[in-house]
Amino acid sequence: MIFGATGVVSGDFDRNTAAGYRARLELKTAIGEGTLTTRLQSDNLGSATGATPEGSLSWTGDAAGTVAVDALKYEFPLTPQTQLVVAANAGASDDFTDTINPYFDGDGASGSISAFGNRPSIYYTVQGAGAGIRHKLSDSVELSLGYLSSTSNTPTTGNGLFGGSYGALAQLTFKTGENSKVGVTYTRARNADPGTGSTNANAGGDSNNFGLQGSFQLSPQFALGGWAGYTQNQAVGGDRQIWNWAVTAAAPDFGGKGNLAGLLVGQEPRVTSSGNGTTDTKSGLHIEGFYQFKVSEDISITPGIIYLTAPNQDANSTGAV
């Protein structure tokens, strides 16, 4: 259960403070050697209408307080080295892929307070129904492959499992140390936007997405990480070149066992060149800090702040907090 409040204290956004929640109940059922997960979810805090995707919180939705089946998936081992995941609804890339962002990616329940900080944007292009596989090539190398479609349940022309919106992923993950990893990722997507970055960077169409992610545990109390992502996008009106990157720093157990301090500086997806003139006019930064304070074994409180130096990567916008 997440209770949250959010508001804008400066900038050109609507300054009304809003409060809401997200509640999840997961039912785990053992079937054979695998596990069926049925997740019921309700949430009621949405994004501002017409606003840039930049700075969006990591746990908001648009269910308006109704309860519905969210994730519905079955996971089982094919071999001791191979895990298969079949998702009938609300599958995500992190179901079968390491997102290489251990302290920040808590899927909204812990870590970063923003969607951009939760995980590299490349992973958001793969979600829906489909299947994924995770195979250990060795003790230090893992291969992930998957295909998910967000229009799989719509049997009309231009939709369906293979004819509509989809994302296909391939990733090699290399273990470079005891708690350090590097991932090289490629996704092919159709009308599957990252949901982060500028409005121009979320224009649909076909895209080839390339990502390089890393996380390095320098000591038990400090970890550095980050990523760089590049997208070749073919949308209505012309091709687009899109870049994003981030550098992260995490201090686990800072100020007490179970606490976490995090800092992120990066650029959300930005169109650097375009065939139809929709290039973003300024390179804006996403600067975020949060402190997760563990109250008890079951409760934590996470205050955080996000500063966008040029919202929507627009030279005419002023910084927003």
Coordinates of C-alpha atoms in Angstrom, one line a residue:
M1 CA 0.0 0.0 0.0
I2 CA 1.3 3.4 -1.0
F3 CA -0.1 6.7 0.3
G4 CA 1.4 9.7 -1.4
A5 CA 1.1 13.5 -1.8
T6 CA 2.6 15.5 -4.6
G7 CA 2.7 19.1 -5.6
V8 CA 4.6 21.7 -7.6
V9 CA 6.3 24.5 -5.6
S10 CA 7.7 26.4 -8.6
G11 CA 7.5 26.4 -12.3
D12 CA 4.8 26.7 -15.0
F13 CA 2.8 23.6 -14.0
D14 CA -0.5 23.5 -12.1
R15 CA 0.5 24.1 -8.5
N16 CA -2.4 22.3 -6.8
T17 CA -1.3 19.7 -4.3
A18 CA -2.8 16.2 -4.8
A19 CA -2.9 13.1 -2.7
G20 CA -3.7 9.5 -3.6
Y21 CA -2.8 5.9 -3.2
R22 CA -1.9 2.6 -4.8
A23 CA -3.0 -0.7 -3.3
R24 CA -1.9 -4.2 -4.4
L25 CA -2.9 -7.7 -3.3
E26 CA -0.9 -10.5 -4.8
L27 CA -2.1 -14.1 -4.7
K28 CA 0.6 -16.7 -5.2
T29 CA -0.5 -20.2 -6.3
A30 CA 1.9 -23.1 -6.8
I31 CA 1.1 -25.0 -9.9
G32 CA 3.5 -27.8 -10.7
E33 CA 7.0 -26.5 -10.4
G34 CA 5.9 -22.9 -11.2
T35 CA 4.0 -20.1 -9.6
L36 CA 0.9 -18.3 -10.8
T37 CA 0.7 -14.7 -9.6
T38 CA -2.6 -12.9 -9.6
R39 CA -2.4 -9.2 -8.6
L40 CA -5.4 -7.1 -7.7
Q41 CA -4.7 -3.4 -7.9
S42 CA -6.5 -0.1 -7.2
D43 CA -5.1 3.4 -7.5
N44 CA -6.5 6.9 -7.8
L45 CA -3.6 9.4 -8.4
G46 CA -3.2 10.2 -12.1
S47 CA -1.0 12.6 -14.1
A48 CA -2.0 16.1 -14.9
T49 CA -3.9 16.4 -18.2
G50 CA -1.7 17.7 -21.1
A51 CA 1.4 17.8 -19.0
T52 CA 4.8 16.5 -20.2
P53 CA 5.6 12.9 -19.1
E54 CA 8.7 14.3 -17.4
G55 CA 8.8 14.1 -13.7
S56 CA 5.9 11.6 -13.5
L57 CA 5.8 9.6 -10.3
S58 CA 6.7 5.9 -10.3
W59 CA 3.5 4.6 -8.9
T60 CA 0.6 6.7 -10.3
G61 CA -2.1 5.3 -12.6
D62 CA -5.6 6.0 -13.8
A63 CA -7.8 3.4 -12.2
A64 CA -9.9 6.0 -10.4
G65 CA -10.2 3.9 -7.3
T66 CA -11.6 0.8 -9.0
V67 CA -10.2 -2.7 -8.2
A68 CA -9.0 -4.8 -11.2
V69 CA -6.8 -7.7 -12.1
D70 CA -3.4 -6.1 -12.9
A71 CA -0.5 -8.6 -13.4
L72 CA -1.5 -12.1 -14.2
K73 CA 1.5 -14.3 -14.9
Y74 CA 2.9 -17.8 -14.6
E75 CA 6.6 -18.4 -14.0
F76 CA 8.3 -21.8 -14.1
P77 CA 11.7 -23.3 -14.7
L78 CA 12.5 -25.0 -18.0
T79 CA 15.9 -26.1 -16.7
P80 CA 17.9 -25.2 -13.6
Q81 CA 19.4 -22.4 -15.7
T82 CA 16.3 -21.2 -17.6
Q83 CA 13.2 -19.5 -16.3
L84 CA 10.1 -18.9 -18.5
V85 CA 7.4 -16.2 -17.7
V86 CA 4.1 -16.1 -19.5
A87 CA 2.0 -13.0 -18.9
A88 CA -1.7 -12.7 -19.7
N89 CA -2.0 -9.1 -18.5
A90 CA 0.2 -6.2 -17.4
G91 CA 3.5 -7.9 -18.0
A92 CA 6.6 -5.8 -17.8
S93 CA 10.2 -6.2 -18.9
D94 CA 11.4 -6.6 -15.2
D95 CA 9.4 -9.8 -15.0
F96 CA 12.1 -11.5 -17.0
T97 CA 15.0 -9.0 -17.2
D98 CA 17.4 -7.4 -14.7
T99 CA 16.9 -3.6 -15.0
I100 CA 20.4 -3.0 -13.5
N101 CA 19.1 -0.3 -11.1
P102 CA 18.8 -2.2 -7.8
Y103 CA 18.4 0.6 -5.3
F104 CA 16.2 2.9 -7.4
D105 CA 13.9 0.3 -9.0
G106 CA 11.3 -0.6 -6.4
D107 CA 8.4 -0.5 -8.9
G108 CA 7.0 2.5 -6.9
A109 CA 7.1 0.8 -3.5
S110 CA 10.7 1.8 -2.7
G111 CA 13.6 3.6 -4.2
S112 CA 13.2 6.5 -6.7
I113 CA 10.0 8.5 -6.6
S114 CA 9.9 9.1 -10.4
A115 CA 9.3 6.7 -13.3
F116 CA 12.4 8.0 -15.0
G117 CA 14.5 7.2 -11.9
N118 CA 12.9 3.8 -11.3
R119 CA 14.5 2.2 -14.3
P120 CA 16.2 3.1 -17.6
S121 CA 13.5 4.3 -20.1
I122 CA 14.3 1.5 -22.6
Y123 CA 12.5 -1.0 -20.4
Y124 CA 9.2 0.9 -20.5
T125 CA 8.9 0.1 -24.3
V126 CA 8.1 -3.5 -23.4
Q127 CA 4.9 -4.2 -21.5
G128 CA 1.6 -6.1 -21.9
A129 CA 0.8 -9.7 -22.6
G130 CA 3.3 -12.2 -24.0
A131 CA 6.3 -14.2 -22.8
G132 CA 9.9 -13.8 -21.6
I133 CA 12.8 -16.1 -20.9
R134 CA 15.8 -15.7 -18.7
H135 CA 18.8 -18.0 -19.2
K136 CA 22.1 -18.2 -17.4
L137 CA 24.8 -18.8 -19.9
S138 CA 27.4 -19.0 -17.1
D139 CA 27.8 -17.8 -13.5
S140 CA 28.6 -14.3 -14.8
V141 CA 26.5 -13.9 -18.0
E142 CA 22.7 -14.0 -18.4
L143 CA 20.6 -13.7 -21.5
S144 CA 17.0 -12.3 -21.4
L145 CA 14.6 -12.4 -24.3
G146 CA 10.9 -11.4 -24.4
Y147 CA 7.9 -10.1 -26.4
L148 CA 5.0 -8.3 -24.9
S149 CA 2.0 -6.6 -26.5
S150 CA -0.4 -4.0 -25.0
T151 CA -3.0 -4.6 -27.7
S152 CA -3.1 -8.4 -27.4
N153 CA -6.7 -8.5 -26.3
T154 CA -8.1 -6.5 -29.2
P155 CA -8.8 -8.7 -32.2
T156 CA -9.3 -5.9 -34.7
T157 CA -7.2 -4.9 -37.7
G158 CA -4.1 -3.1 -36.5
N159 CA -4.2 -4.6 -33.1
G160 CA -3.9 -8.1 -31.6
L161 CA -0.8 -9.9 -30.2
F162 CA 1.3 -9.3 -33.3
G163 CA -0.4 -6.6 -35.3
G164 CA -0.6 -3.8 -32.9
S165 CA 1.5 -2.2 -30.2
Y166 CA 4.3 -4.4 -29.0
G167 CA 7.9 -4.4 -27.6
A168 CA 10.5 -7.1 -28.1
L169 CA 13.6 -7.2 -25.9
A170 CA 17.0 -8.8 -25.9
Q171 CA 19.6 -8.2 -23.2
L172 CA 22.9 -9.6 -22.1
T173 CA 23.7 -9.0 -18.4
F174 CA 27.3 -9.3 -17.2
K175 CA 28.2 -9.7 -13.5
T176 CA 31.4 -7.7 -13.1
G177 CA 31.7 -8.1 -9.3
E178 CA 30.0 -9.4 -6.2
N179 CA 27.2 -6.8 -6.4
S180 CA 28.1 -5.1 -9.7
K181 CA 26.5 -5.6 -13.1
V182 CA 26.5 -4.2 -16.7
G183 CA 23.6 -4.7 -19.1
V184 CA 23.5 -4.3 -22.9
T185 CA 19.9 -4.0 -24.2
Y186 CA 18.0 -3.8 -27.4
T187 CA 14.3 -3.4 -27.9
R188 CA 12.2 -3.2 -31.0
A189 CA 8.9 -1.4 -30.4
R190 CA 5.8 -0.3 -32.3
N191 CA 3.6 2.4 -30.7
A192 CA 5.2 1.6 -27.4
D193 CA 6.5 4.9 -26.0
P194 CA 8.7 5.1 -22.9
G195 CA 6.2 7.3 -21.0
T196 CA 9.2 9.4 -19.8
G197 CA 10.8 12.4 -21.5
S198 CA 9.4 15.1 -23.7
T199 CA 6.1 15.0 -25.5
N200 CA 8.0 14.8 -28.8
A201 CA 9.8 11.7 -27.6
N202 CA 6.5 10.0 -27.1
A203 CA 5.0 10.2 -30.6
G204 CA 4.4 6.5 -31.3
G205 CA 5.6 4.8 -34.5
D206 CA 8.3 2.1 -34.9
S207 CA 11.5 2.4 -32.9
N208 CA 14.8 0.7 -32.4
N209 CA 16.1 1.3 -28.8
F210 CA 19.6 0.7 -27.6
G211 CA 20.7 0.9 -23.9
L212 CA 23.8 0.4 -21.8
Q213 CA 23.2 0.2 -18.1
G214 CA 25.6 -0.4 -15.1
S215 CA 25.5 -0.6 -11.3
F216 CA 28.7 -0.8 -9.2
Q217 CA 28.8 -1.5 -5.5
L218 CA 31.9 0.4 -4.5
S219 CA 31.4 -0.4 -0.8
P220 CA 28.6 -1.8 1.4
Q221 CA 27.5 1.8 2.0
F222 CA 27.8 3.3 -1.4
A223 CA 26.9 2.4 -5.0
L224 CA 27.2 4.2 -8.3
G225 CA 25.2 3.5 -11.4
G226 CA 23.7 4.9 -14.6
W227 CA 22.7 4.4 -18.1
A228 CA 22.7 5.8 -21.6
G229 CA 20.0 5.2 -24.2
Y230 CA 19.5 6.0 -27.9
T231 CA 16.4 5.6 -30.0
Q232 CA 15.8 5.6 -33.7
N233 CA 12.2 6.4 -34.1
Q234 CA 10.0 6.4 -37.2
A235 CA 6.8 8.2 -36.6
V236 CA 4.3 10.2 -38.6
G237 CA 6.0 13.1 -40.3
G238 CA 9.6 12.0 -40.1
D239 CA 12.3 10.1 -38.3
R240 CA 13.6 11.1 -34.9
Q241 CA 16.8 10.6 -33.0
I242 CA 16.2 10.4 -29.2
W243 CA 18.8 10.3 -26.4
N244 CA 18.5 9.8 -22.6
W245 CA 21.0 9.2 -19.8
A246 CA 21.4 9.3 -16.1
V247 CA 24.0 8.9 -13.3
T248 CA 22.8 7.6 -9.9
A249 CA 24.3 7.4 -6.4
A250 CA 22.9 5.3 -3.6
A251 CA 23.8 5.1 0.1
P252 CA 22.1 2.1 1.7
D253 CA 21.7 2.1 5.5
F254 CA 22.4 5.8 5.5
G255 CA 21.4 7.1 9.0
G256 CA 20.2 3.7 10.1
K257 CA 19.8 0.1 9.0
G258 CA 17.2 -0.2 6.2
N259 CA 17.3 3.5 5.2
L260 CA 18.4 4.6 1.8
A261 CA 19.6 7.9 0.4
G262 CA 19.5 8.4 -3.4
L263 CA 20.6 11.0 -5.9
L264 CA 20.0 11.0 -9.7
V265 CA 21.1 13.5 -12.4
G266 CA 20.1 12.8 -15.9
Q267 CA 18.3 13.8 -19.1
E268 CA 14.9 12.2 -19.8
P269 CA 14.3 11.1 -23.5
R270 CA 14.9 14.1 -25.7
V271 CA 14.5 14.5 -29.5
T272 CA 17.9 15.8 -30.7
S273 CA 17.1 15.7 -34.5
S274 CA 13.9 15.2 -36.5
G275 CA 12.8 15.0 -40.1
N276 CA 9.7 17.1 -39.4
G277 CA 11.1 19.9 -37.3
T278 CA 9.9 18.5 -33.9
T279 CA 13.3 18.7 -32.4
D280 CA 13.4 19.6 -28.7
T281 CA 14.8 23.0 -28.2
K282 CA 16.8 22.6 -25.0
S283 CA 18.6 19.9 -23.1
G284 CA 17.0 19.9 -19.7
L285 CA 18.1 17.9 -16.7
H286 CA 16.1 15.8 -14.3
I287 CA 17.7 16.2 -10.8
E288 CA 16.2 14.0 -8.1
G289 CA 16.9 13.3 -4.5
F290 CA 15.1 11.1 -2.0
Y291 CA 15.5 9.6 1.4
Q292 CA 13.8 6.4 2.3
F293 CA 13.4 6.2 6.1
K294 CA 12.5 2.8 7.6
V295 CA 10.0 3.3 10.4
S296 CA 9.4 -0.4 11.0
E297 CA 9.7 -3.8 9.3
D298 CA 6.5 -3.0 7.4
I299 CA 6.5 0.8 7.0
S300 CA 8.8 3.3 5.4
I301 CA 8.5 7.0 4.6
T302 CA 10.2 8.5 1.5
P303 CA 10.3 12.3 1.0
G304 CA 11.7 13.3 -2.3
I305 CA 12.2 16.2 -4.6
I306 CA 12.5 16.5 -8.4
Y307 CA 13.9 19.5 -10.2
L308 CA 13.4 19.8 -14.0
T309 CA 15.7 22.5 -15.4
A310 CA 13.8 22.8 -18.7
P311 CA 10.4 20.9 -18.6
N312 CA 9.5 19.2 -21.8
Q313 CA 13.0 19.9 -23.1
D314 CA 11.7 23.3 -24.1
A315 CA 13.8 26.5 -24.3
N316 CA 10.7 28.6 -23.5
S317 CA 9.9 26.8 -20.2
T318 CA 11.2 27.7 -16.8
G319 CA 12.6 25.3 -14.3
A320 CA 10.1 23.4 -12.1
V321 CA 10.3 21.8 -8.7

